[in-house]
Amino acid sequence: MKHTTVLISGASIAGPALAFWLSRQGCDVTVVERAPALRFGGQAVDFKGATHRTVLERMGLLDDVLARQTGGHDQTIVDANGKALAVIPGEFTGGEIEITRGDLSALLYDKTAARCEYVFGDSVTSLTEVGEKVHVTFANGAPRTFDIVVGADGIHSNVRRLAFGPEADYVKFLGYYYALVGLSADGDAVMYNEPGRMVALGGPKSPAFFVFRSPELRYDRYDPEAAKAVIRTAYRGGKWRIPELLELLDGADDVYLDSISRSEVPAYAKGRVVLLGDAAYGNTLGGFGTGLAVVGAYVLAGELKAAGGDHRAAFAAYEAGFRGYAKVSKQGSAGPFLAPGSRSRIAMRNWTFRSSWLLGLMLKMTDKFATGIDLKRY
């Protein structure tokens, strides 16, 4: 692997986690990120079970992550009058270890910046395999060639689009949208539902967190004003504190709106290009994305090392060893759970959190999914 050149697109979680392992193995790693800098703060992400902890331990990150954990907080489901209906325990929403995405990203960056090249404010515009190299052009930088290219750039992966084909062929829309909004509204971890829509304040995701059912929409994902217009339409006529929140929306400068969707790729690799994290097996708000990204990076790097840099053998072993574990990302959708489509379904969902037996069963299933892989010692 020494001096193997690797381009990783995406500097959130999966990309820097892979850069950590590959740079230790002697690869020359470049990470390109569309954003102008690291994104700090952001929604909470979590790790669950022994498998996730083992990978963090092998990276030397576990103590740092534990020192920055936010701690799972109980969230109270309320009716339109603010009356408590049920409590979602912190262990369900925050897993075993909860940390903000920005803090985790910063930790991974600090572990890799001295050994890897980071290029912010740029993105890949074309990928062309030429002999034993991939010729890459960029929106801003000069063209370069690499031995391997990795798409770790999320469910809307640019690398996947360029190497595999249009997003519509590989991403399935699941009928819901979610929004994370930095609103200056008081709220102590409360959540309110109406059929097909939910809003939460002070919870683990964001100061204000919206989930709503909708047909597929066309809007500019990078335009906060377009996102605000979608939210206003989706929550028109809402009760509880929804009118107040829609008024505050005008002054919000931190707005992110996206679909709840699932990546469905028939193969993780094509030639010298391979997908990692949400680009390959993402399920928005599915609860396993961060763990899958970090464990997937460990397995992909390990198989490249075991194969002596033979990308064909390594990519095949990565897929064979990981696809079964990643199948948890195909399990359902968070939309109907967070924003049930009828009042009876809302009541049924709330009832599951009042039943200690059902809650315990859900937590056991979560642990089973999170630990369902035998980690090799590469």
mmCIF file of C-alpha atoms in Angstrom:
data_model
loop_
_atom_site.group_PDB
_atom_site.id
_atom_site.type_symbol
_atom_site.label_atom_id
_atom_site.label_comp_id
_atom_site.label_asym_id
_atom_site.label_seq_id
_atom_site.Cartn_x
_atom_site.Cartn_y
_atom_site.Cartn_z
ATOM 1 C CA MET A 1 0.000 0.000 0.000
ATOM 2 C CA LYS A 2 2.965 2.329 0.342
ATOM 3 C CA HIS A 3 2.536 5.405 -1.875
ATOM 4 C CA THR A 4 -0.778 4.189 -3.283
ATOM 5 C CA THR A 5 -2.596 7.415 -4.148
ATOM 6 C CA VAL A 6 -6.170 7.636 -2.905
ATOM 7 C CA LEU A 7 -8.722 10.390 -3.427
ATOM 8 C CA ILE A 8 -11.587 10.461 -0.909
ATOM 9 C CA SER A 9 -14.572 12.681 -1.649
ATOM 10 C CA GLY A 10 -16.237 13.771 1.588
ATOM 11 C CA ALA A 11 -14.781 15.092 4.858
ATOM 12 C CA SER A 12 -17.623 14.389 7.271
ATOM 13 C CA ILE A 13 -17.281 11.003 9.019
ATOM 14 C CA ALA A 14 -16.719 8.116 6.598
ATOM 15 C CA GLY A 15 -14.033 9.902 4.561
ATOM 16 C CA PRO A 16 -11.735 10.944 7.431
ATOM 17 C CA ALA A 17 -12.258 7.544 9.133
ATOM 18 C CA LEU A 18 -10.951 5.825 5.990
ATOM 19 C CA ALA A 19 -8.161 8.401 5.662
ATOM 20 C CA PHE A 20 -7.069 7.502 9.197
ATOM 21 C CA TRP A 21 -6.463 3.846 8.322
ATOM 22 C CA LEU A 22 -5.097 4.312 4.794
ATOM 23 C CA SER A 23 -2.583 6.979 5.816
ATOM 24 C CA ARG A 24 -1.302 4.653 8.557
ATOM 25 C CA GLN A 25 -0.821 1.987 5.895
ATOM 26 C CA GLY A 26 1.408 4.282 3.850
ATOM 27 C CA CYS A 27 -1.097 5.556 1.292
ATOM 28 C CA ASP A 28 -0.895 9.099 -0.029
ATOM 29 C CA VAL A 29 -4.401 10.303 0.822
ATOM 30 C CA THR A 30 -6.205 13.395 -0.450
ATOM 31 C CA VAL A 31 -9.626 14.318 0.944
ATOM 32 C CA VAL A 32 -11.722 16.746 -1.091
ATOM 33 C CA GLU A 33 -14.741 18.457 0.461
ATOM 34 C CA ARG A 34 -17.278 20.734 -1.201
ATOM 35 C CA ALA A 35 -17.820 22.806 1.964
ATOM 36 C CA PRO A 36 -15.348 25.631 2.578
ATOM 37 C CA ALA A 37 -14.337 24.255 6.001
ATOM 38 C CA LEU A 38 -15.202 21.622 8.570
ATOM 39 C CA ARG A 39 -18.785 21.827 9.753
ATOM 40 C CA PHE A 40 -18.942 22.252 13.526
ATOM 41 C CA GLY A 41 -21.885 21.471 15.793
ATOM 42 C CA GLY A 42 -24.775 19.919 13.915
ATOM 43 C CA GLN A 43 -27.050 17.048 14.795
ATOM 44 C CA ALA A 44 -26.187 14.342 17.280
ATOM 45 C CA VAL A 45 -24.926 10.993 16.012
ATOM 46 C CA ASP A 46 -24.373 7.852 18.024
ATOM 47 C CA PHE A 47 -22.543 4.569 18.430
ATOM 48 C CA LYS A 48 -24.138 1.352 19.624
ATOM 49 C CA GLY A 49 -22.660 -1.822 21.075
ATOM 50 C CA ALA A 50 -19.352 -3.632 21.269
ATOM 51 C CA THR A 51 -18.521 -3.544 17.545
ATOM 52 C CA HIS A 52 -18.647 0.233 17.335
ATOM 53 C CA ARG A 53 -16.666 0.594 20.568
ATOM 54 C CA THR A 54 -14.011 -1.856 19.339
ATOM 55 C CA VAL A 55 -13.375 0.121 16.148
ATOM 56 C CA LEU A 56 -13.155 3.383 18.113
ATOM 57 C CA GLU A 57 -10.699 1.695 20.511
ATOM 58 C CA ARG A 58 -8.535 0.442 17.640
ATOM 59 C CA MET A 59 -8.467 3.985 16.255
ATOM 60 C CA GLY A 60 -7.424 5.359 19.660
ATOM 61 C CA LEU A 61 -10.552 7.539 19.601
ATOM 62 C CA LEU A 62 -12.793 6.014 22.238
ATOM 63 C CA ASP A 63 -11.613 8.136 25.166
ATOM 64 C CA ASP A 64 -11.824 11.320 23.083
ATOM 65 C CA VAL A 65 -15.345 10.466 21.950
ATOM 66 C CA LEU A 66 -16.432 9.637 25.495
ATOM 67 C CA ALA A 67 -15.001 12.942 26.730
ATOM 68 C CA ARG A 68 -17.145 14.826 24.193
ATOM 69 C CA GLN A 69 -20.329 12.776 24.399
ATOM 70 C CA THR A 70 -23.498 14.756 24.814
ATOM 71 C CA GLY A 71 -25.287 12.090 26.815
ATOM 72 C CA GLY A 72 -28.640 10.796 25.658
ATOM 73 C CA HIS A 73 -31.553 12.852 26.991
ATOM 74 C CA ASP A 74 -35.113 11.690 27.487
ATOM 75 C CA GLN A 75 -37.604 13.298 25.113
ATOM 76 C CA THR A 76 -41.223 13.899 26.102
ATOM 77 C CA ILE A 77 -44.002 13.474 23.551
ATOM 78 C CA VAL A 78 -46.734 16.041 24.175
ATOM 79 C CA ASP A 79 -50.210 16.831 22.855
ATOM 80 C CA ALA A 80 -51.374 20.188 21.462
ATOM 81 C CA ASN A 81 -51.859 21.512 25.016
ATOM 82 C CA GLY A 82 -48.383 20.483 26.139
ATOM 83 C CA LYS A 83 -49.602 17.490 28.171
ATOM 84 C CA ALA A 84 -47.075 14.628 28.371
ATOM 85 C CA LEU A 85 -48.182 11.494 26.520
ATOM 86 C CA ALA A 86 -45.047 9.338 26.594
ATOM 87 C CA VAL A 87 -41.289 9.556 27.102
ATOM 88 C CA ILE A 88 -38.677 8.395 24.605
ATOM 89 C CA PRO A 89 -35.687 7.376 26.752
ATOM 90 C CA GLY A 90 -32.261 8.747 25.958
ATOM 91 C CA GLU A 91 -30.830 5.261 25.498
ATOM 92 C CA PHE A 92 -33.193 4.812 22.536
ATOM 93 C CA THR A 93 -32.502 8.142 20.808
ATOM 94 C CA GLY A 94 -28.816 8.458 21.696
ATOM 95 C CA GLY A 95 -27.507 4.901 21.553
ATOM 96 C CA GLU A 96 -24.668 3.926 23.865
ATOM 97 C CA ILE A 97 -22.495 6.949 23.013
ATOM 98 C CA GLU A 98 -23.882 10.182 21.570
ATOM 99 C CA ILE A 99 -21.736 12.997 20.135
ATOM 100 C CA THR A 100 -22.407 15.879 17.770
ATOM 101 C CA ARG A 101 -21.458 15.243 14.149
ATOM 102 C CA GLY A 102 -19.214 18.320 14.182
ATOM 103 C CA ASP A 103 -17.254 17.162 17.237
ATOM 104 C CA LEU A 104 -16.718 13.705 15.750
ATOM 105 C CA SER A 105 -15.663 15.180 12.421
ATOM 106 C CA ALA A 106 -13.170 17.470 14.177
ATOM 107 C CA LEU A 107 -11.671 14.538 16.105
ATOM 108 C CA LEU A 108 -11.168 12.553 12.903
ATOM 109 C CA TYR A 109 -9.679 15.575 11.160
ATOM 110 C CA ASP A 110 -7.229 16.169 14.008
ATOM 111 C CA LYS A 111 -6.133 12.523 13.795
ATOM 112 C CA THR A 112 -5.473 12.713 10.053
ATOM 113 C CA ALA A 113 -4.595 16.282 9.042
ATOM 114 C CA ALA A 114 -0.843 15.844 9.562
ATOM 115 C CA ARG A 115 -0.706 12.747 7.330
ATOM 116 C CA CYS A 116 -3.320 13.587 4.691
ATOM 117 C CA GLU A 117 -4.017 16.423 2.269
ATOM 118 C CA TYR A 118 -7.377 18.132 2.802
ATOM 119 C CA VAL A 119 -8.821 20.294 0.018
ATOM 120 C CA PHE A 120 -11.878 22.302 1.057
ATOM 121 C CA GLY A 121 -14.162 24.286 -1.209
ATOM 122 C CA ASP A 122 -13.789 21.966 -4.188
ATOM 123 C CA SER A 123 -15.526 18.956 -5.746
ATOM 124 C CA VAL A 124 -14.975 16.277 -8.367
ATOM 125 C CA THR A 125 -16.372 17.017 -11.846
ATOM 126 C CA SER A 126 -15.280 13.948 -13.827
ATOM 127 C CA LEU A 127 -13.734 10.511 -13.350
ATOM 128 C CA THR A 128 -11.982 8.683 -16.190
ATOM 129 C CA GLU A 129 -10.087 5.412 -15.798
ATOM 130 C CA VAL A 130 -6.901 5.487 -17.853
ATOM 131 C CA GLY A 131 -4.836 2.309 -17.576
ATOM 132 C CA GLU A 132 -4.075 1.736 -13.899
ATOM 133 C CA LYS A 133 -5.097 5.231 -12.809
ATOM 134 C CA VAL A 134 -8.208 7.364 -12.453
ATOM 135 C CA HIS A 135 -7.969 10.785 -14.087
ATOM 136 C CA VAL A 136 -9.945 13.275 -11.983
ATOM 137 C CA THR A 137 -11.015 16.810 -12.784
ATOM 138 C CA PHE A 138 -12.184 19.302 -10.162
ATOM 139 C CA ALA A 139 -14.459 22.335 -10.079
ATOM 140 C CA ASN A 140 -11.600 24.578 -8.938
ATOM 141 C CA GLY A 141 -8.321 22.651 -8.718
ATOM 142 C CA ALA A 142 -6.101 21.298 -11.474
ATOM 143 C CA PRO A 143 -6.717 17.755 -12.824
ATOM 144 C CA ARG A 144 -4.905 14.919 -11.045
ATOM 145 C CA THR A 145 -4.583 11.145 -11.228
ATOM 146 C CA PHE A 146 -5.086 8.607 -8.427
ATOM 147 C CA ASP A 147 -4.859 4.850 -7.992
ATOM 148 C CA ILE A 148 -8.196 4.644 -6.161
ATOM 149 C CA VAL A 149 -11.160 7.011 -5.742
ATOM 150 C CA VAL A 150 -13.582 6.685 -2.824
ATOM 151 C CA GLY A 151 -17.051 8.209 -2.707
ATOM 152 C CA ALA A 152 -17.690 8.993 0.969
ATOM 153 C CA ASP A 153 -19.839 11.986 0.119
ATOM 154 C CA GLY A 154 -23.224 11.045 1.481
ATOM 155 C CA ILE A 155 -26.530 9.812 0.184
ATOM 156 C CA HIS A 156 -26.443 12.404 -2.616
ATOM 157 C CA SER A 157 -22.944 11.234 -3.589
ATOM 158 C CA ASN A 158 -21.326 13.133 -6.428
ATOM 159 C CA VAL A 159 -18.781 10.336 -6.973
ATOM 160 C CA ARG A 160 -21.556 7.744 -7.247
ATOM 161 C CA ARG A 161 -23.326 9.878 -9.839
ATOM 162 C CA LEU A 162 -20.169 10.305 -11.918
ATOM 163 C CA ALA A 163 -18.990 6.694 -11.720
ATOM 164 C CA PHE A 164 -22.244 4.715 -11.490
ATOM 165 C CA GLY A 165 -24.993 6.873 -12.983
ATOM 166 C CA PRO A 166 -27.880 9.207 -12.050
ATOM 167 C CA GLU A 167 -28.933 9.440 -8.407
ATOM 168 C CA ALA A 168 -32.469 8.379 -9.299
ATOM 169 C CA ASP A 169 -31.119 4.939 -10.221
ATOM 170 C CA TYR A 170 -29.515 4.364 -6.808
ATOM 171 C CA VAL A 171 -31.496 6.344 -4.221
ATOM 172 C CA LYS A 172 -35.060 5.462 -3.217
ATOM 173 C CA PHE A 173 -37.236 8.253 -1.836
ATOM 174 C CA LEU A 174 -39.188 7.000 1.209
ATOM 175 C CA GLY A 175 -42.025 9.511 1.252
ATOM 176 C CA TYR A 176 -40.841 11.909 3.959
ATOM 177 C CA TYR A 177 -38.635 14.957 4.472
ATOM 178 C CA TYR A 178 -36.790 16.222 7.522
ATOM 179 C CA ALA A 179 -35.417 19.615 8.480
ATOM 180 C CA LEU A 180 -32.871 20.740 11.063
ATOM 181 C CA VAL A 181 -33.318 24.393 11.980
ATOM 182 C CA GLY A 182 -31.450 26.655 14.374
ATOM 183 C CA LEU A 183 -34.451 28.422 15.913
ATOM 184 C CA SER A 184 -34.252 30.604 19.020
ATOM 185 C CA ALA A 185 -37.222 28.890 20.658
ATOM 186 C CA ASP A 186 -37.366 27.622 24.222
ATOM 187 C CA GLY A 187 -37.883 23.896 24.463
ATOM 188 C CA ASP A 188 -36.697 21.181 26.793
ATOM 189 C CA ALA A 189 -36.607 18.002 24.680
ATOM 190 C CA VAL A 190 -40.256 17.896 23.666
ATOM 191 C CA MET A 191 -41.875 16.400 20.579
ATOM 192 C CA TYR A 192 -45.313 16.987 19.061
ATOM 193 C CA ASN A 193 -47.162 15.064 16.354
ATOM 194 C CA GLU A 194 -50.025 15.629 13.978
ATOM 195 C CA PRO A 195 -50.842 13.011 11.315
ATOM 196 C CA GLY A 196 -47.970 12.944 8.858
ATOM 197 C CA ARG A 197 -45.861 15.583 10.595
ATOM 198 C CA MET A 198 -43.698 16.009 13.676
ATOM 199 C CA VAL A 199 -41.776 18.830 15.286
ATOM 200 C CA ALA A 200 -39.336 18.539 18.188
ATOM 201 C CA LEU A 201 -37.587 21.210 20.250
ATOM 202 C CA GLY A 202 -34.420 20.883 22.315
ATOM 203 C CA GLY A 203 -33.801 17.308 21.245
ATOM 204 C CA PRO A 204 -30.615 15.562 20.096
ATOM 205 C CA LYS A 205 -30.855 16.436 16.412
ATOM 206 C CA SER A 206 -31.145 20.228 16.392
ATOM 207 C CA PRO A 207 -32.755 23.134 18.297
ATOM 208 C CA ALA A 208 -35.769 22.471 16.031
ATOM 209 C CA PHE A 209 -36.311 19.205 14.182
ATOM 210 C CA PHE A 210 -39.108 18.677 11.657
ATOM 211 C CA VAL A 211 -40.248 15.477 9.915
ATOM 212 C CA PHE A 212 -43.195 15.444 7.510
ATOM 213 C CA ARG A 213 -44.813 13.238 4.902
ATOM 214 C CA SER A 214 -44.790 14.583 1.358
ATOM 215 C CA PRO A 215 -44.652 13.698 -2.327
ATOM 216 C CA GLU A 216 -41.174 14.087 -3.782
ATOM 217 C CA LEU A 217 -40.319 17.781 -4.072
ATOM 218 C CA ARG A 218 -38.124 19.818 -6.390
ATOM 219 C CA TYR A 219 -36.157 22.558 -4.624
ATOM 220 C CA ASP A 220 -32.560 23.775 -4.243
ATOM 221 C CA ARG A 221 -31.044 21.832 -1.321
ATOM 222 C CA TYR A 222 -28.410 24.525 -0.893
ATOM 223 C CA ASP A 223 -30.873 27.445 -0.680
ATOM 224 C CA PRO A 224 -32.096 28.058 2.901
ATOM 225 C CA GLU A 225 -34.930 30.295 1.690
ATOM 226 C CA ALA A 226 -36.233 27.500 -0.526
ATOM 227 C CA ALA A 227 -36.099 25.166 2.481
ATOM 228 C CA LYS A 228 -38.026 27.658 4.622
ATOM 229 C CA ALA A 229 -40.752 27.906 1.971
ATOM 230 C CA VAL A 230 -41.135 24.108 1.930
ATOM 231 C CA ILE A 231 -41.403 23.970 5.737
ATOM 232 C CA ARG A 232 -43.996 26.752 5.853
ATOM 233 C CA THR A 233 -46.182 24.941 3.335
ATOM 234 C CA ALA A 234 -45.806 21.573 5.059
ATOM 235 C CA TYR A 235 -46.788 22.938 8.507
ATOM 236 C CA ARG A 236 -49.507 25.382 7.516
ATOM 237 C CA GLY A 237 -52.443 25.218 9.952
ATOM 238 C CA GLY A 238 -50.509 23.311 12.584
ATOM 239 C CA LYS A 239 -51.356 23.518 16.288
ATOM 240 C CA TRP A 240 -49.257 23.450 19.483
ATOM 241 C CA ARG A 241 -46.331 25.871 18.995
ATOM 242 C CA ILE A 242 -46.141 25.459 15.231
ATOM 243 C CA PRO A 243 -47.408 29.011 14.404
ATOM 244 C CA GLU A 244 -44.757 30.474 16.722
ATOM 245 C CA LEU A 245 -42.017 28.369 15.129
ATOM 246 C CA LEU A 246 -43.041 29.347 11.612
ATOM 247 C CA GLU A 247 -42.779 33.014 12.603
ATOM 248 C CA LEU A 248 -39.283 32.436 13.999
ATOM 249 C CA LEU A 249 -38.299 30.630 10.815
ATOM 250 C CA ASP A 250 -37.807 33.959 8.995
ATOM 251 C CA GLY A 251 -34.818 34.823 11.192
ATOM 252 C CA ALA A 252 -33.176 31.390 11.130
ATOM 253 C CA ASP A 253 -29.783 31.329 9.413
ATOM 254 C CA ASP A 254 -29.094 27.610 9.972
ATOM 255 C CA VAL A 255 -31.578 25.570 7.941
ATOM 256 C CA TYR A 256 -31.078 22.133 6.405
ATOM 257 C CA LEU A 257 -33.849 20.288 4.571
ATOM 258 C CA ASP A 258 -33.500 16.905 2.898
ATOM 259 C CA SER A 259 -35.487 13.836 1.947
ATOM 260 C CA ILE A 260 -35.647 10.631 3.930
ATOM 261 C CA SER A 261 -34.187 8.256 1.372
ATOM 262 C CA ARG A 262 -32.203 5.042 1.095
ATOM 263 C CA SER A 263 -29.150 4.173 -1.011
ATOM 264 C CA GLU A 264 -29.581 0.999 -3.033
ATOM 265 C CA VAL A 265 -26.490 0.074 -5.062
ATOM 266 C CA PRO A 266 -26.071 -3.401 -6.593
ATOM 267 C CA ALA A 267 -22.303 -3.227 -6.034
ATOM 268 C CA TYR A 268 -20.094 -1.040 -3.853
ATOM 269 C CA ALA A 269 -17.382 -0.674 -6.492
ATOM 270 C CA LYS A 270 -16.955 -0.010 -10.178
ATOM 271 C CA GLY A 271 -13.433 -0.316 -11.518
ATOM 272 C CA ARG A 272 -11.122 1.718 -9.306
ATOM 273 C CA VAL A 273 -13.974 3.659 -7.706
ATOM 274 C CA VAL A 274 -15.574 2.425 -4.484
ATOM 275 C CA LEU A 275 -18.394 3.763 -2.286
ATOM 276 C CA LEU A 276 -18.352 4.070 1.497
ATOM 277 C CA GLY A 277 -20.897 5.103 4.118
ATOM 278 C CA ASP A 278 -24.195 6.701 3.121
ATOM 279 C CA ALA A 279 -23.170 6.781 -0.546
ATOM 280 C CA ALA A 280 -23.357 2.980 -0.560
ATOM 281 C CA TYR A 281 -25.728 1.978 2.254
ATOM 282 C CA GLY A 282 -27.318 5.071 3.744
ATOM 283 C CA ASN A 283 -30.823 5.211 5.198
ATOM 284 C CA THR A 284 -31.640 8.738 6.335
ATOM 285 C CA LEU A 285 -32.273 8.976 10.096
ATOM 286 C CA GLY A 286 -32.005 5.192 10.279
ATOM 287 C CA GLY A 287 -29.924 5.333 13.440
ATOM 288 C CA PHE A 288 -26.979 3.288 12.156
ATOM 289 C CA GLY A 289 -25.336 5.611 9.621
ATOM 290 C CA THR A 290 -22.379 6.755 11.724
ATOM 291 C CA GLY A 291 -21.570 3.283 13.010
ATOM 292 C CA LEU A 292 -21.802 1.810 9.503
ATOM 293 C CA ALA A 293 -19.503 4.546 8.191
ATOM 294 C CA VAL A 294 -16.794 4.003 10.804
ATOM 295 C CA VAL A 295 -16.944 0.194 10.716
ATOM 296 C CA GLY A 296 -17.109 0.246 6.913
ATOM 297 C CA ALA A 297 -13.970 2.393 6.744
ATOM 298 C CA TYR A 298 -12.168 -0.090 8.986
ATOM 299 C CA VAL A 299 -13.197 -3.046 6.813
ATOM 300 C CA LEU A 300 -12.428 -1.356 3.476
ATOM 301 C CA ALA A 301 -8.981 -0.217 4.622
ATOM 302 C CA GLY A 302 -8.294 -3.619 6.146
ATOM 303 C CA GLU A 303 -9.195 -5.480 2.964
ATOM 304 C CA LEU A 304 -7.001 -3.165 0.886
ATOM 305 C CA LYS A 305 -4.145 -3.934 3.237
ATOM 306 C CA ALA A 306 -4.845 -7.691 3.184
ATOM 307 C CA ALA A 307 -4.938 -7.661 -0.627
ATOM 308 C CA GLY A 308 -1.663 -5.789 -0.873
ATOM 309 C CA GLY A 309 -3.338 -2.937 -2.704
ATOM 310 C CA ASP A 310 -5.075 -5.169 -5.288
ATOM 311 C CA HIS A 311 -8.227 -3.101 -5.571
ATOM 312 C CA ARG A 312 -10.290 -5.789 -7.314
ATOM 313 C CA ALA A 313 -9.682 -8.377 -4.599
ATOM 314 C CA ALA A 314 -10.031 -5.799 -1.832
ATOM 315 C CA PHE A 315 -13.298 -4.328 -3.096
ATOM 316 C CA ALA A 316 -14.791 -7.812 -3.559
ATOM 317 C CA ALA A 317 -13.780 -8.823 -0.019
ATOM 318 C CA TYR A 318 -15.107 -5.540 1.411
ATOM 319 C CA GLU A 319 -18.497 -6.120 -0.177
ATOM 320 C CA ALA A 320 -18.636 -9.811 0.731
ATOM 321 C CA GLY A 321 -17.722 -9.126 4.360
ATOM 322 C CA PHE A 322 -19.779 -5.994 4.876
ATOM 323 C CA ARG A 323 -22.998 -6.134 2.856
ATOM 324 C CA GLY A 324 -24.663 -8.511 5.317
ATOM 325 C CA TYR A 325 -23.873 -6.167 8.207
ATOM 326 C CA ALA A 326 -25.039 -3.129 6.249
ATOM 327 C CA LYS A 327 -28.423 -4.702 5.496
ATOM 328 C CA VAL A 328 -29.752 -3.010 8.642
ATOM 329 C CA SER A 329 -29.820 0.169 6.526
ATOM 330 C CA LYS A 330 -32.546 -1.435 4.420
ATOM 331 C CA GLN A 331 -34.807 -1.937 7.424
ATOM 332 C CA GLY A 332 -37.814 0.322 7.009
ATOM 333 C CA SER A 333 -37.970 4.095 7.234
ATOM 334 C CA ALA A 334 -37.799 6.520 10.136
ATOM 335 C CA GLY A 335 -40.528 8.681 8.603
ATOM 336 C CA PRO A 336 -43.608 6.643 9.595
ATOM 337 C CA PHE A 337 -42.145 6.123 13.080
ATOM 338 C CA LEU A 338 -41.360 9.789 13.729
ATOM 339 C CA ALA A 339 -44.414 11.176 11.922
ATOM 340 C CA PRO A 340 -47.113 8.467 11.788
ATOM 341 C CA GLY A 341 -49.772 9.072 9.166
ATOM 342 C CA SER A 342 -52.862 8.849 11.396
ATOM 343 C CA ARG A 343 -53.868 9.625 14.962
ATOM 344 C CA SER A 344 -54.300 5.923 15.698
ATOM 345 C CA ARG A 345 -50.753 5.210 14.503
ATOM 346 C CA ILE A 346 -49.436 8.098 16.606
ATOM 347 C CA ALA A 347 -51.181 6.590 19.648
ATOM 348 C CA MET A 348 -49.767 3.145 18.867
ATOM 349 C CA ARG A 349 -46.243 4.542 18.538
ATOM 350 C CA ASN A 350 -46.597 6.378 21.848
ATOM 351 C CA TRP A 351 -47.848 3.205 23.503
ATOM 352 C CA THR A 352 -44.651 1.339 22.570
ATOM 353 C CA PHE A 353 -42.697 3.770 24.748
ATOM 354 C CA ARG A 354 -45.034 3.173 27.685
ATOM 355 C CA SER A 355 -44.421 -0.568 27.467
ATOM 356 C CA SER A 356 -41.153 -1.547 29.126
ATOM 357 C CA TRP A 357 -41.324 -4.956 27.412
ATOM 358 C CA LEU A 358 -41.614 -3.531 23.881
ATOM 359 C CA LEU A 359 -38.969 -0.920 24.568
ATOM 360 C CA GLY A 360 -36.589 -3.571 25.881
ATOM 361 C CA LEU A 361 -37.218 -5.680 22.771
ATOM 362 C CA MET A 362 -36.436 -2.739 20.474
ATOM 363 C CA LEU A 363 -33.193 -2.035 22.340
ATOM 364 C CA LYS A 364 -32.160 -5.702 22.098
ATOM 365 C CA MET A 365 -32.820 -5.703 18.358
ATOM 366 C CA THR A 366 -30.769 -2.536 17.986
ATOM 367 C CA ASP A 367 -27.828 -4.131 19.785
ATOM 368 C CA LYS A 368 -28.140 -7.252 17.632
ATOM 369 C CA PHE A 369 -27.972 -5.235 14.409
ATOM 370 C CA ALA A 370 -25.070 -3.087 15.657
ATOM 371 C CA THR A 371 -22.905 -6.108 16.582
ATOM 372 C CA GLY A 372 -23.758 -8.355 13.633
ATOM 373 C CA ILE A 373 -20.248 -8.617 12.156
ATOM 374 C CA ASP A 374 -17.046 -10.423 13.138
ATOM 375 C CA LEU A 375 -14.270 -7.833 13.015
ATOM 376 C CA LYS A 376 -11.028 -9.134 11.545
ATOM 377 C CA ARG A 377 -7.626 -8.185 12.903
ATOM 378 C CA TYR A 378 -6.061 -6.937 9.683
#
